[in-house]
Structures are given as structure tokens and as C-alpha cells.
CSV table of C-alpha atoms and ligand atoms in Angstrom, one decimal:
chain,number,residue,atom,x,y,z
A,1,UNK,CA,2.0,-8.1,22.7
A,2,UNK,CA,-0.7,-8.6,24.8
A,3,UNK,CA,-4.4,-7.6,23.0
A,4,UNK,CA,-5.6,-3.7,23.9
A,5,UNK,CA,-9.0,-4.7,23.4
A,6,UNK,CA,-10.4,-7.6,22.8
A,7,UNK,CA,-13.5,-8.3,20.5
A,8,UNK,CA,-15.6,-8.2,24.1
A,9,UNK,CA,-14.0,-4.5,25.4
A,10,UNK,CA,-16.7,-2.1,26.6
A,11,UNK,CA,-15.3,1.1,24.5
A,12,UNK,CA,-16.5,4.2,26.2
A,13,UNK,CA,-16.2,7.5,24.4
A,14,UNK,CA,-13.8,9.7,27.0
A,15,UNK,CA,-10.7,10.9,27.3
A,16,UNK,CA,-10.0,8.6,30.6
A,17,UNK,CA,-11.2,5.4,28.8
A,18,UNK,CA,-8.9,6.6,25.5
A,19,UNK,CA,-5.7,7.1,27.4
A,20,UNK,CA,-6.3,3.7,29.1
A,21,UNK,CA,-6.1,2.1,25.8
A,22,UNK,CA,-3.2,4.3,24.9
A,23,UNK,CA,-1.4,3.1,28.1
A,24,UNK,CA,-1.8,-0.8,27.1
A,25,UNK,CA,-0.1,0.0,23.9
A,26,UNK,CA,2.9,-1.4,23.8
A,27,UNK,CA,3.6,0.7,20.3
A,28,UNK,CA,2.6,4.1,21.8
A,29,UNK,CA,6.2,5.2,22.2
A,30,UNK,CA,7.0,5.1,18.3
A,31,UNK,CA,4.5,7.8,18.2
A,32,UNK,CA,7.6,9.8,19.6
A,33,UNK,CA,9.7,8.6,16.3
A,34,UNK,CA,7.7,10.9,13.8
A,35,UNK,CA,7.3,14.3,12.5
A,36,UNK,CA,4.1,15.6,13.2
A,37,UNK,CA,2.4,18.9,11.3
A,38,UNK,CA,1.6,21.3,14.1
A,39,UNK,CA,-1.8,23.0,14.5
A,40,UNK,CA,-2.4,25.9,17.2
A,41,UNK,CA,0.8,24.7,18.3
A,42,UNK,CA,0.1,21.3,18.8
A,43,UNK,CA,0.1,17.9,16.4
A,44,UNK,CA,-2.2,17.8,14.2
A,45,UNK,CA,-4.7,14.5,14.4
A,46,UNK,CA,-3.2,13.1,11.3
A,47,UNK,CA,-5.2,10.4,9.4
A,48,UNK,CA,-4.0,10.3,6.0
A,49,UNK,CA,-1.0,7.4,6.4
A,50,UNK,CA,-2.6,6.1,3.6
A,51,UNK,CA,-1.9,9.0,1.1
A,52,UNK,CA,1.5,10.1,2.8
A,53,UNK,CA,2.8,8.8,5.9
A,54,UNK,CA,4.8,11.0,8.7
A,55,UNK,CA,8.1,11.3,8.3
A,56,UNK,CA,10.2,9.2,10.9
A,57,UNK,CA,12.7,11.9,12.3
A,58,UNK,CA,15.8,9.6,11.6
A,59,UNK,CA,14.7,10.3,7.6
A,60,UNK,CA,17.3,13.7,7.5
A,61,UNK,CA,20.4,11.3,8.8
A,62,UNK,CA,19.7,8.8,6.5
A,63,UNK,CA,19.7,11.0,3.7
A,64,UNK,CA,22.2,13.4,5.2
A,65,UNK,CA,24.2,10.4,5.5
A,66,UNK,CA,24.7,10.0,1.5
A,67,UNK,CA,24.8,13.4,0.7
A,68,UNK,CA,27.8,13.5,3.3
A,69,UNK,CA,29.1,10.6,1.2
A,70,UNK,CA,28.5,12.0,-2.1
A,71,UNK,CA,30.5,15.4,-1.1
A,72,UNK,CA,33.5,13.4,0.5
A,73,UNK,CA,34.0,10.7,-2.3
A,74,UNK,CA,32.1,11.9,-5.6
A,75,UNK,CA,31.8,8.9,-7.8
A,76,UNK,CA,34.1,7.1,-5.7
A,77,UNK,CA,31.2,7.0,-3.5
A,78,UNK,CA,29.5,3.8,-5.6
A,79,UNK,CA,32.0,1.9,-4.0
A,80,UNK,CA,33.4,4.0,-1.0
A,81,UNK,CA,30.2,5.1,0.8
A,82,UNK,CA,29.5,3.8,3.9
A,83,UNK,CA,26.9,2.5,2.4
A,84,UNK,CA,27.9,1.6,-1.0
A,85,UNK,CA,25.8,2.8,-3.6
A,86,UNK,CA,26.0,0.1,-6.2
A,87,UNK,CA,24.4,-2.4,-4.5
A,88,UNK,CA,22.4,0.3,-2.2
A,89,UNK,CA,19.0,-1.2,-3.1
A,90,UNK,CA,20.0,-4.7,-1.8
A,91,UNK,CA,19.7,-3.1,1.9
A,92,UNK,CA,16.3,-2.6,1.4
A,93,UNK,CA,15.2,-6.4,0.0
A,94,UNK,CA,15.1,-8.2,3.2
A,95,UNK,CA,12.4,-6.2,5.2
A,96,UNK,CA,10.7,-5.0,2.2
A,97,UNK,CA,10.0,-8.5,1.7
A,98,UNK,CA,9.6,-9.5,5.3
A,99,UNK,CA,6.6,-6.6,5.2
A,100,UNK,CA,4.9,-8.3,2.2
A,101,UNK,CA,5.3,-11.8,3.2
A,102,UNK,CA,8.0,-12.9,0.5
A,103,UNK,CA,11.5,-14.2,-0.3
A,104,UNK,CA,13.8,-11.4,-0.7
A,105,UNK,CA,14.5,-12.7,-4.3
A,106,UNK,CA,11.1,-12.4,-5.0
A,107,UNK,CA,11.4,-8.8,-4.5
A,108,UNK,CA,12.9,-5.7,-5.4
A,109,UNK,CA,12.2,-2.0,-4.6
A,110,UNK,CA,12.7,0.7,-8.0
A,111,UNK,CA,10.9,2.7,-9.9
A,112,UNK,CA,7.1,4.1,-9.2
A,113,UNK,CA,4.3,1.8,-8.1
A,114,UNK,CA,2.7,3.1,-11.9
A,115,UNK,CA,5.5,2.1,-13.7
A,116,UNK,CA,6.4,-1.1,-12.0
A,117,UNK,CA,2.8,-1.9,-13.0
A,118,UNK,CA,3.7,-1.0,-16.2
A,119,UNK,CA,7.0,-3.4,-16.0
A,120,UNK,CA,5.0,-6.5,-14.7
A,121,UNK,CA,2.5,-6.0,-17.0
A,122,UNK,CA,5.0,-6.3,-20.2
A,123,UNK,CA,5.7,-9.9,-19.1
A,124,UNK,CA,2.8,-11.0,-17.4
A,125,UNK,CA,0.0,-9.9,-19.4
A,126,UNK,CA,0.6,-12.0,-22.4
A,127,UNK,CA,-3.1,-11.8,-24.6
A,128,UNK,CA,-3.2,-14.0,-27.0
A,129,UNK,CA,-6.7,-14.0,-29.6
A,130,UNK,CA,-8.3,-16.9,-27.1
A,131,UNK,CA,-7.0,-15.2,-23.7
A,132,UNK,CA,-7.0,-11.8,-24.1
A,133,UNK,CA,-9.3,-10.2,-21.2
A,134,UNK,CA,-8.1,-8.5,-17.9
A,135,UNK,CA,-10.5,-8.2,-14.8
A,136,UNK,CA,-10.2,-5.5,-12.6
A,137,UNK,CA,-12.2,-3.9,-9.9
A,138,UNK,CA,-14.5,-1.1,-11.3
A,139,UNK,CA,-13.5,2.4,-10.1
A,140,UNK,CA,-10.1,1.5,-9.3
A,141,UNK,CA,-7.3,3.9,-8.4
A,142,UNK,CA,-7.5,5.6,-11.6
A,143,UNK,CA,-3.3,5.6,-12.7
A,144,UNK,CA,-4.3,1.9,-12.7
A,145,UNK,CA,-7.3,2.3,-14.5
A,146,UNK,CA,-5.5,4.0,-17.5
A,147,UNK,CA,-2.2,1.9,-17.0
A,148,UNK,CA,-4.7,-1.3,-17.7
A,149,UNK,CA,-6.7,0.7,-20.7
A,150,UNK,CA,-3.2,1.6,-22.0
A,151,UNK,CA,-2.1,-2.0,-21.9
A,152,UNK,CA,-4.9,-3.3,-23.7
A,153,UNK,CA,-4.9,-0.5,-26.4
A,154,UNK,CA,-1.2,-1.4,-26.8
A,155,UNK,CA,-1.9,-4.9,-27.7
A,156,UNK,CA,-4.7,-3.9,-30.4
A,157,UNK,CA,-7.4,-4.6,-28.4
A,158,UNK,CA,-11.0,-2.9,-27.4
A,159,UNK,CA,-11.2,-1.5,-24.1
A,160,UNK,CA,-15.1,-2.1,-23.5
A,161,UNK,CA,-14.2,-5.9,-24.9
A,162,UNK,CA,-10.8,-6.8,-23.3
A,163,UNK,CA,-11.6,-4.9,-19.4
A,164,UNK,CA,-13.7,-7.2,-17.2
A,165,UNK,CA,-14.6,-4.4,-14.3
A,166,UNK,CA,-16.3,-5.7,-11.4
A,167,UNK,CA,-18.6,-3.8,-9.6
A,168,UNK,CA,-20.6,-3.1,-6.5
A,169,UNK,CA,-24.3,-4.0,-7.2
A,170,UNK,CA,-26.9,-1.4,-7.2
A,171,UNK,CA,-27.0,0.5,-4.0
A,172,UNK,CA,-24.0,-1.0,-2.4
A,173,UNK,CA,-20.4,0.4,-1.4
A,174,UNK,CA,-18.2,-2.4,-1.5
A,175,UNK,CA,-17.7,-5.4,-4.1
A,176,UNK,CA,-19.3,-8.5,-3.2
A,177,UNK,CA,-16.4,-11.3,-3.6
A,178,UNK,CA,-18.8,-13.8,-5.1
A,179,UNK,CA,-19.3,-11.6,-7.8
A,180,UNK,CA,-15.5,-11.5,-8.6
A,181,UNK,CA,-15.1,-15.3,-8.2
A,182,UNK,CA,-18.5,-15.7,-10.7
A,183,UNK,CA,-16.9,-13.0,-13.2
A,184,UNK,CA,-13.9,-15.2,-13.1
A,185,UNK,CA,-16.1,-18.5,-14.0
A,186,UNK,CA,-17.4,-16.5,-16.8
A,187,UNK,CA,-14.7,-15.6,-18.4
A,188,UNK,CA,-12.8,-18.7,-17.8
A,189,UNK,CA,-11.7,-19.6,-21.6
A,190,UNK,CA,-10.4,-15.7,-22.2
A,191,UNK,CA,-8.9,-14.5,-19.2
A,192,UNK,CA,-5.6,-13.2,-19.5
A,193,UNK,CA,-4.7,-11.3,-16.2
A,194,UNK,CA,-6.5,-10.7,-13.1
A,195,UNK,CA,-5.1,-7.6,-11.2
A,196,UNK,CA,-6.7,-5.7,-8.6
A,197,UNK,CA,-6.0,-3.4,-5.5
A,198,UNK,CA,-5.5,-6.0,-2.6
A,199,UNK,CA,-7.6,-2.8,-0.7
A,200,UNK,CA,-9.6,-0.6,-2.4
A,201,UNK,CA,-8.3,2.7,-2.2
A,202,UNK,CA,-11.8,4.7,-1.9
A,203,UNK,CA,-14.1,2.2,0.4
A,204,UNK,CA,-11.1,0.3,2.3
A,205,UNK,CA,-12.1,-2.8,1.4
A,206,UNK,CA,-10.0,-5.6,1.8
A,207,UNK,CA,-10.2,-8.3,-0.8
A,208,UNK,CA,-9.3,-11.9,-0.4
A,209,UNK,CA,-6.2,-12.5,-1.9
A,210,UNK,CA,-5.6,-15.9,-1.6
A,211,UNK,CA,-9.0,-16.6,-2.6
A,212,UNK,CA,-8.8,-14.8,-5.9
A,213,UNK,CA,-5.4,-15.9,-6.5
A,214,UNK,CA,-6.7,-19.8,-6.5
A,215,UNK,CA,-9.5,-19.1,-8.7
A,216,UNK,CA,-7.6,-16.9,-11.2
A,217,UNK,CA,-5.1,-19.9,-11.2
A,218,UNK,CA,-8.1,-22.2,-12.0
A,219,UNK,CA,-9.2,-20.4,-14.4
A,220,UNK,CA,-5.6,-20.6,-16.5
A,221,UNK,CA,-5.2,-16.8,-16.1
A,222,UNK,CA,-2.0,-15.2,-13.9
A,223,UNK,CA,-2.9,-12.6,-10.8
A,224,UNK,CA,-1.6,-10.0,-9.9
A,225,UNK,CA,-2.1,-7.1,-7.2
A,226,UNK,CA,-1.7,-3.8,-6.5
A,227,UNK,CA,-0.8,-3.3,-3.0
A,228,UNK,CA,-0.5,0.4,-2.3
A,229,UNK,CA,-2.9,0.3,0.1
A,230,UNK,CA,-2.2,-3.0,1.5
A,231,UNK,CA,2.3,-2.7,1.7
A,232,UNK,CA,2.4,-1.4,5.7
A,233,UNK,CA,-1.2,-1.9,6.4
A,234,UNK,CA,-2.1,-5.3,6.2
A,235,UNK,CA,-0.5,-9.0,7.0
A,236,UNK,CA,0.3,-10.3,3.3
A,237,UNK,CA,1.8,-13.6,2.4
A,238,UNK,CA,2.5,-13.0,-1.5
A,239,UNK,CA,4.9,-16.1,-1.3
A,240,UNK,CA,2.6,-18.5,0.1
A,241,UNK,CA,-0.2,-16.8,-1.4
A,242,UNK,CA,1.1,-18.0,-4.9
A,243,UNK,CA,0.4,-14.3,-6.4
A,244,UNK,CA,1.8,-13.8,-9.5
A,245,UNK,CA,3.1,-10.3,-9.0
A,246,UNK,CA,2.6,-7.4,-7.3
A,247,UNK,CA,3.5,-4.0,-7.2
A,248,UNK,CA,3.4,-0.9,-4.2
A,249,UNK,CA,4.4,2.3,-3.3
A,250,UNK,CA,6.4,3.4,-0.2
A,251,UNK,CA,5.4,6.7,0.5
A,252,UNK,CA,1.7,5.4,1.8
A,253,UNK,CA,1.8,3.1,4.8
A,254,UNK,CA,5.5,2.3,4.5
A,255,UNK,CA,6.2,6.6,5.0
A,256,UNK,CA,9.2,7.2,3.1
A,257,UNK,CA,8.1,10.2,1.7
A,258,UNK,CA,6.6,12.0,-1.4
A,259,UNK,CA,7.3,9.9,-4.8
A,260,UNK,CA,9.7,7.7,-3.3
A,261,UNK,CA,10.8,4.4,-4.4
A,262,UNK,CA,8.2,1.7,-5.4
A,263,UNK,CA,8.1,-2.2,-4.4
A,264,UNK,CA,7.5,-4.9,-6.9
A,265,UNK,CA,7.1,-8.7,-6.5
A,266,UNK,CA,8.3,-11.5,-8.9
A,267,UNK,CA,6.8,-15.0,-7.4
A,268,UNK,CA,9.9,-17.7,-7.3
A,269,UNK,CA,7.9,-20.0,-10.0
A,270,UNK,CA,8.7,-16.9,-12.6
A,271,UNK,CA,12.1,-16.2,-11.7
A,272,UNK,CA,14.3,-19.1,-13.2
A,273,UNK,CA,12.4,-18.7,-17.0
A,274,UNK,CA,13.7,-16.0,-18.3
A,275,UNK,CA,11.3,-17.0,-21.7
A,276,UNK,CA,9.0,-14.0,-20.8
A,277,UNK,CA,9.3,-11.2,-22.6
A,278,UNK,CA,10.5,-8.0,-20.7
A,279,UNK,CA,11.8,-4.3,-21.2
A,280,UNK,CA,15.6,-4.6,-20.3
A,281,UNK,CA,17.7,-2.3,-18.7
A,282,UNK,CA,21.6,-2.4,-17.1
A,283,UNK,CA,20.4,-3.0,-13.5
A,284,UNK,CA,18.7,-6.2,-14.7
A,285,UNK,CA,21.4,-8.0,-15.8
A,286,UNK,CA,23.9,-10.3,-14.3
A,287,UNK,CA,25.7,-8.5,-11.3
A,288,UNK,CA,28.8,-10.1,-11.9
A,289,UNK,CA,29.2,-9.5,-15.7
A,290,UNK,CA,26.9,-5.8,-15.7
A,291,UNK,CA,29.8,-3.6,-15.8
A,292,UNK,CA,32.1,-6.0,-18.6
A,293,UNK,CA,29.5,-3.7,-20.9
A,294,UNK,CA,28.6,-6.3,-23.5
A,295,UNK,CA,26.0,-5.8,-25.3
A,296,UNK,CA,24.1,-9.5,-24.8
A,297,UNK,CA,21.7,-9.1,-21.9
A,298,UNK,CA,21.9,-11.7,-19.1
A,299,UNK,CA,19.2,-11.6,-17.0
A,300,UNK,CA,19.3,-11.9,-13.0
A,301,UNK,CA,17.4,-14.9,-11.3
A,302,UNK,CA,15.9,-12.4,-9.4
A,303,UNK,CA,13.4,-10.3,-8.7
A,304,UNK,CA,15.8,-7.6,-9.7
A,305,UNK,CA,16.0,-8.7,-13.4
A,306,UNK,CA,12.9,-5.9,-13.6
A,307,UNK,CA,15.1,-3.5,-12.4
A,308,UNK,CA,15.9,-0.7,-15.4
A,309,UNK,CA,18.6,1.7,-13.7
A,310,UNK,CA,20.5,2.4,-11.3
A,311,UNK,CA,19.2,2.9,-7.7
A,312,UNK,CA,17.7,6.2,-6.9
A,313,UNK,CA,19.8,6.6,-3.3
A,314,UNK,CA,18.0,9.5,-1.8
A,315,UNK,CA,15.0,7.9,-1.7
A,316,UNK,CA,15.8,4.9,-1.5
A,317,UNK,CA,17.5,6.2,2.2
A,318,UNK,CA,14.1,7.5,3.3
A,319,UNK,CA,12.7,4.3,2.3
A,320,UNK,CA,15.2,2.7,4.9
A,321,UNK,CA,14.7,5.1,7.8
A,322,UNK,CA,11.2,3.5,7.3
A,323,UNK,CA,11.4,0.0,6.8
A,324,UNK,CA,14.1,-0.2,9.9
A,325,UNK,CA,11.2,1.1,12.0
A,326,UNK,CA,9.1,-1.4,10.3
A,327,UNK,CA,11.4,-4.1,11.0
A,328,UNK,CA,11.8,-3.2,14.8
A,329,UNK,CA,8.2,-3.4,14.9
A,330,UNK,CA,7.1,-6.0,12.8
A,331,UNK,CA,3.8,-6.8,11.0
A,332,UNK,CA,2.1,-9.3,13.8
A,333,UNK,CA,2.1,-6.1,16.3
A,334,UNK,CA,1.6,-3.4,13.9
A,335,UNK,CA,-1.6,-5.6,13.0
A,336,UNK,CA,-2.8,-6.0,16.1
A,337,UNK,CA,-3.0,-2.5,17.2
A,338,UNK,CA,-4.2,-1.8,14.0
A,339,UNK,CA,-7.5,-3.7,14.4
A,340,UNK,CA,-8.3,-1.9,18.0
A,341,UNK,CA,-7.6,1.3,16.8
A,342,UNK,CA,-9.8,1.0,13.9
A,343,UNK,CA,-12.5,-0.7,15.9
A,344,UNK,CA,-12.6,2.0,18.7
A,345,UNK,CA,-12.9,5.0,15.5
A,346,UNK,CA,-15.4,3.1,14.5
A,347,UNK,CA,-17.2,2.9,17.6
A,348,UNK,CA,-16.4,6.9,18.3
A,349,UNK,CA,-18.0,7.5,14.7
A,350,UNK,CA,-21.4,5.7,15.4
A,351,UNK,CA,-21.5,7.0,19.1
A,352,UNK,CA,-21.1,10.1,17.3
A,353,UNK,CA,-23.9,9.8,14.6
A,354,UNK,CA,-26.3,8.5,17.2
A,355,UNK,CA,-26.6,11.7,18.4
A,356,UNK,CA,-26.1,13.5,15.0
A,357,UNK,CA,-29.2,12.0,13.5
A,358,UNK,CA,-27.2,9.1,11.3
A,359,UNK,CA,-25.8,11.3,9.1
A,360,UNK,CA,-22.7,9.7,8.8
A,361,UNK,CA,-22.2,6.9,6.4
A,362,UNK,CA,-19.6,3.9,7.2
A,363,UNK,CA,-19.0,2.1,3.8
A,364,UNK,CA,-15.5,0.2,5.2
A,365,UNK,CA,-16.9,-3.4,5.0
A,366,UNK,CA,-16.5,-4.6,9.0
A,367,UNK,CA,-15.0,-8.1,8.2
A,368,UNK,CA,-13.2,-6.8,5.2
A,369,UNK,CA,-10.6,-3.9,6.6
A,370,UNK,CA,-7.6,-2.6,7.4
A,371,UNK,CA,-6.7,0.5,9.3
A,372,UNK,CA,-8.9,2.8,7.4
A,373,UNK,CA,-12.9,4.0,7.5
A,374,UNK,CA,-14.2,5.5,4.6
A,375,UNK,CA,-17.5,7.6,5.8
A,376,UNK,CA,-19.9,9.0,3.9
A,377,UNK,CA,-21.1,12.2,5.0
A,378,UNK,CA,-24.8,12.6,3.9
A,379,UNK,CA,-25.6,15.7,3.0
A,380,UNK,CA,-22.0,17.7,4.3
A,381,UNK,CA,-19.6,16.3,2.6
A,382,UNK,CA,-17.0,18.5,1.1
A,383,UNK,CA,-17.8,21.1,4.1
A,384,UNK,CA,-17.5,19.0,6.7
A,385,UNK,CA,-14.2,17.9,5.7
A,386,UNK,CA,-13.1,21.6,4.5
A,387,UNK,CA,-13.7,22.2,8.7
A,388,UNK,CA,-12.1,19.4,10.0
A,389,UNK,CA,-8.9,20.9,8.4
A,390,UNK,CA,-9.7,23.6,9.9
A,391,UNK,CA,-10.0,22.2,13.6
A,392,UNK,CA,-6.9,20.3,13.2
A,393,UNK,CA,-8.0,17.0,12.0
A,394,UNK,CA,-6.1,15.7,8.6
A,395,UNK,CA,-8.4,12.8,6.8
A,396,UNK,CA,-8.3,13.0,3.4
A,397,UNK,CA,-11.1,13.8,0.5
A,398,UNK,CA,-12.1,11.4,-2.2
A,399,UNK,CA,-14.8,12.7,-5.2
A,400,UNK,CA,-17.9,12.2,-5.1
A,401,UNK,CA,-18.5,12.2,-0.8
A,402,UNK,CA,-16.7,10.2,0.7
A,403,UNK,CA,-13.9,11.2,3.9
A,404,UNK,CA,-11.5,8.3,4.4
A,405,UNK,CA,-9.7,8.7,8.1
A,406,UNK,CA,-6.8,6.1,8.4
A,407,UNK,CA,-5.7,5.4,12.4
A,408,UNK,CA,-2.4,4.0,11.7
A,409,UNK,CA,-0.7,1.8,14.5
A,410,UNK,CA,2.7,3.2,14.0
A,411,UNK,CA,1.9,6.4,15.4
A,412,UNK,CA,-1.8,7.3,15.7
A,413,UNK,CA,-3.2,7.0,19.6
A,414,UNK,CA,-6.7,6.1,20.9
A,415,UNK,CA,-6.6,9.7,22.2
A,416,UNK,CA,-6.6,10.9,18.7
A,417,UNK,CA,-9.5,9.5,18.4
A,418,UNK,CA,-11.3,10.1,21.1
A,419,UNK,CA,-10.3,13.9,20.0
A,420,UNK,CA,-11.2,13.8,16.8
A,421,UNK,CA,-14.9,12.7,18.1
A,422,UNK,CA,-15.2,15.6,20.0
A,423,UNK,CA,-14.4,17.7,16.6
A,424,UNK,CA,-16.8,15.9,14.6
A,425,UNK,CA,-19.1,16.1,17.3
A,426,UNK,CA,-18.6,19.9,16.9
A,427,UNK,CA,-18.9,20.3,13.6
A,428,UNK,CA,-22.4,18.1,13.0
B,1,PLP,C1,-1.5,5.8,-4.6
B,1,PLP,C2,-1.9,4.9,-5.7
B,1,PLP,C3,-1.3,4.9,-6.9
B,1,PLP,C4,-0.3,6.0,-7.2
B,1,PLP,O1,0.6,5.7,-8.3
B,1,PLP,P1,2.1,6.3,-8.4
B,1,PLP,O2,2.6,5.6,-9.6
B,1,PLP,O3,2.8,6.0,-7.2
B,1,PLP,O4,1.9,7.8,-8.6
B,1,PLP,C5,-1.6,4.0,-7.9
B,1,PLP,N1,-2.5,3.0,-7.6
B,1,PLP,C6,-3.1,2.9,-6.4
B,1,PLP,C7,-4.2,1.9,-6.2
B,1,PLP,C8,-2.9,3.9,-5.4
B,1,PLP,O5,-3.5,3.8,-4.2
């Protein structure tokens, strides 16, 4: 796909110049494939992929397609459904993994992001009275802020001794990565675990993930991310990266709905000792001995050795009507859009607040992003984004001040944008 506009584009804030970018998109017609929330009658402007995405329209077959399945052949269905159910997570692997940038036996799609974290964590975060510490980012998503508290309480250490948060420095958004790679120097001899968001789910900011996986690894400690604002969003290369693990929801970026199924990622290095210590269920054990029901465990060489239970199907069929749009699409493209339409709101926003006095606030760090601003609103916070609701316009709120708008290539247009200017525009 050819660039819409390139680092030297003259943006112009008009509805002409925004539906010329819209016609250079070569993605604008999987706008088309979603389910948009309708305000005044018409779509809403809809910025919060990265809480919930849309729901592609194929979702219902999907899913109608199993329930079908489970009404004509009952239990039967494991094996008879179109679709058979006992291996019904295997259809997922391939594109999951193609989206994260790993093997397929690297990954497998179960649970929820919180308690694959959880999983991981048992075998990967091994303290011992020398390496015992984790380093995190500070204010992190807080389900991972208590699952790492939790994990160090459970091992009988202190939190304020064993949790390594790194922070922004006084009077500044983001993190500065130095700080992170000097924290890591630091505590060299008693780092256990590194694991961070690969974006920070309040500024946006994208953090180097190669980068901190090399220096984690020099440092003797394993890494490991949390991706559920990077799975969709962002070009990863877990593989290649050499990441330890990783975990991520689906029903962000990777819209397959409210709760549904979670990703995680095994690195192939990890996947042939199966020394680790783990919490063991039936889905994780060999597939060609699971149902002889013997009591000895024998682990997969896969990714799916994590796996407890069975597959949830449901959502695991909205999770597909996702990933196949994902697939068609692919990463590269999805990317690409991705950095114009972020870099044209982010031109519409300080066009905007030119004429608004500077009220608003970008904290997104410019080199550092993917598809999402997170603006401070000095001064109007809460109200300002209480009216945008209320003109049509869906960003999402984040405690203490902060509105985070996500343009999201798969179906958000530059005339959305240029729209949601004109609210804002509005409202100041
Ligand atoms: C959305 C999000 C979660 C949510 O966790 P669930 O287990 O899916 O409820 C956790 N961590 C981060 C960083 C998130 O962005």
C-alpha cells in the first residue's frame, strides 16, 4: 500500500483535505465490516479500540455457527462440528501468532490476559534469596499491578523491597528509557523478572522491547510483556525479539468482544524443558495420550502446555471473526495507516488548541506511539469528556485528567477526525 501521507504531507484541517486522505486509503472499505454504535442516527466517532473494539459484523455467524452445531450434534459436536471443538483453539494459533510476530508453537490463545499473567508468572518468576526483585513500570494497568504485588507476597517477600517501579521524573508524562535500562544496571545481581506493558495503557507510550529484552537478558533476569495494548496495534516481533513471555487480551485492538479469550506467548528456548515448574491442567498435556486419563502429566512441547481447560468456543469464534479480518489485512498495512491517522489527530488537536489558548495537553510521546493520543485537558477534564459523549464522540476517561482517543486503522477514517475537531472545537 502506497503511503497516505508521508512525513512531508501539508495536513490541512477540512473536510475536503480529510476525505482526500480517506480516498487514498486503501483500508477504508473494512470500515464497512463493523458494527458501529449510532448517535442522532448516525455512527458514533468511536475512539476507544483500545478498551473495546467494534464488533466485525461476521461475529453473530461465527458464533451462530457453533451454537447451530451444538443444537444439531450435542457432545457429539467435539468431534462432529464443522469446526471441531476439541482442537477448536488450534484455528486460532496461526494468525494469533502471525499478529505478534511468533511461531505458532510459541503461542496459544486461553484464559484472561490477568490470569495468563498469572500462569507465566508461576514458571517464570522463579525468586530465589539472591534474585528475587521484579521491575515494572510505575502506575501500571492496575490488574497487573496487584497480580505482580500478589506474586511477590506469594513467595514471602516485601512488596516495597521485591517491586522495582520505574517512573516518570518530576514533571514529566512518560518514562524516560534510560531510566529503565539504569534501573536494570542497578539491580543487576537481584533481578528476577522484568515485565512491563509493551505500551503504557494511560500515556500511550511505546516502550522498546527489544532494547529492554537485551538488557534484562544481560542482566541474568527473564522479560516478559504485557501486550494488551500493543496485540492489534503495534508491529511486534516476540520471536525474534527473544522475549521471554508475554501475555494479551483480544477484546482491545484484536475486537473479539467483551472478556473474550486472552493470548499468551512461550519463547521456543522454554518450550522443550519442561523442568519449570507450572500449574497443570488436562489441556496441557500430551494431545495424543490426554484422553487415555492417566493420572501422570505429560506436558505438550508447546505453547499450549499452559493451557488449563478446555477451549471456551463462543469466544473463542469471536476471536476468529477478528483475527480472519486481521489476517486479510495484515500488520505492515494496518501499521501504516495507523501512523497517518494518528499523525493527522494529532495535527487536528494542536490546530485546535492554537486557537483554544493551549489548553490541551498531548502526553503520547511523538517517537514513541501507536495509534493512540492521550491529552490532558487543563483545567476541563472530566467535563469536557462528559460532552464529547454527549456530541457523539467515544474516547475514553482515565483518573486523574487524562482523555485517551485511539484512531484505529481497521475502521476509523480521517473524516472522523476532522469531525471530531470540529466537536472539540465546540466544546472549548
Ligand atoms: C486491559 C488491561 C488488562 C485487563 O485485564 P483482564 O485480565 O483482561 O481483565 C490488564 N492489563 C493491562 C495492561 C490492560 O491494558
Amino acid at each position: 500500500m502506497s503511503q497516505i501521507a508521508g512525513s512531508n504531507t501539508q495536513f490541512k484541517n477540512s473536510l475536503d483535505f480529510a476525505r482526500e486522505l480517506d480516498s487514498k486509503d486503501g483500508l477504508r472499505k473494512y470500515r464497512e465490516r463493523f458494527l458501529f454504535p449510532q448517535h442522532n442516527g448516525h455512527d458514533v466517532i468511536y475512539f476507544t479500540g483500545n478498551s473495546l473494539g467494534l464488533q466485525p459484523k461476521t461475529t453473530k455467524d461465527y458464533i451462530q455457527q457453533e451454537l447451530n452445531d451444538w443444537a444439531t450434534f450435542g457432545v457429539e459436536g467435539h468431534f462432529l462440528a464443522k469446526n471441531p471443538w476439541l482442537s477448536y483453539h488450534e484455528l486460532l494459533t496461526d494468525k494469533m501468532a502471525k499478529i505478534v510476530g511468533a511461531k505458532p508453537e510459541e503461542t496459544v490463545m486461553m484464559n484472561q490476559l490477568t490470569v495468563n499473567l498469572h500462569l507465566l508468572m508461576v514458571s517464570f518468576y522463579r525468586p530465589t534469596k539472591q534474585r528475587y526483585k521484579i521491575l515494572c513500570e510505575a502506575k501500571a494497568f492496575p490488574s497487573d499491578q496487584y497480580a505482580l504485588q500478589s506474586q511477590v507476597k506469594f513467595h514471602g517477600y516485601g512488596i516495597k523491597d521485591a517491586l522495582i517501579e520505574v517512573a516518570p521524573r518530576e514533571g514529566e508524562y512518560h518514562i524516560r528509557e534510560e531510566d529503565i535500562f539504569t534501573a536494570i544496571e542497578k539491580n543487576k545481581d537481584s533481578l528476577a523478572l522484568i515485565m512491563i506493558g509493551g505500551v503504557n495503557y494511560f500515556t500511550g507510550q511505546v516502550f522498546d522491547m527489544k532494547a529492554i529484552t537485551e538488557a534484562g537478558h544481560k542482566a541474568g533476569a527473564i522479560v516478559g510483556f504485557d501486550l494488551a495494548h500493543a496485540a492489534g496495534n503495534l508491529k511486534l516481533h516476540l520471536h525474534d525479539w527473544n522475549v521471554d513471555f508475554a501475555a494479551w487480551c483480544s477484546y482491545k485492538y484484536l475486537n473479539s468482544g467483551p472478556g473474550s479469550v486472552a493470548g499468551a506467548f512461550v519463547h521456543e528456548k522454554h518450550l522443550k524443558d519442561t523442568s519449570r515448574p507450572m500449574f497443570a491442567g488436562w489441556w496441557g498435556h500430551d494431545k495424543k495420550t490426554r484422553f487415555l486419563m492417566d493420572s501422570t502429566f505429560v506436558p505438550m512441547q508447546t505453547a499450549e502446555r499452559w493451557q488449563l481447560s478446555n477451549a471456551p468456543v463462543f469466544s473463542m469464534a469471536a476471536c476468529r471473526a477478528s483475527i480472519d479480518i486481521f489476517d486479510e489485512v495484515g500488520m505492515d498495512a494496518l501499521v501504516e495507516k495507523s501512523k497517518s491517522l494518528v499523525a493527522y489527530l494529532e495535527f487536528i488537536v494542536n490546530d485546535i488548541n492554537s486557537q483554544k489558548n493551549n489548553c490541551l495537553q498531548i502526553i503520547t510521546p511523538k517517537e514513541n506511539r501507536g495509534c493512540q493520543l492521550s491529552i490532558v485537558a487543563h483545567g476541563q477534564g472530566k467535563k469536557l469528556y462528559s460532552s464529547l459523549i454527549e456530541n457523539g464522540v467515544i474516547p475514553d476517561w482515565r483518573e486523574p485528567n487524562v482523555i485517551r482517543c485511539a484512531a484505529v486503522p481497521l475502521y476509523n477514517s480521517f473524516e472522523d477526525l476532522y469531525r471530531f475537531g470540529e466537536v472539540l472545537k465546540g466544546l472549548l
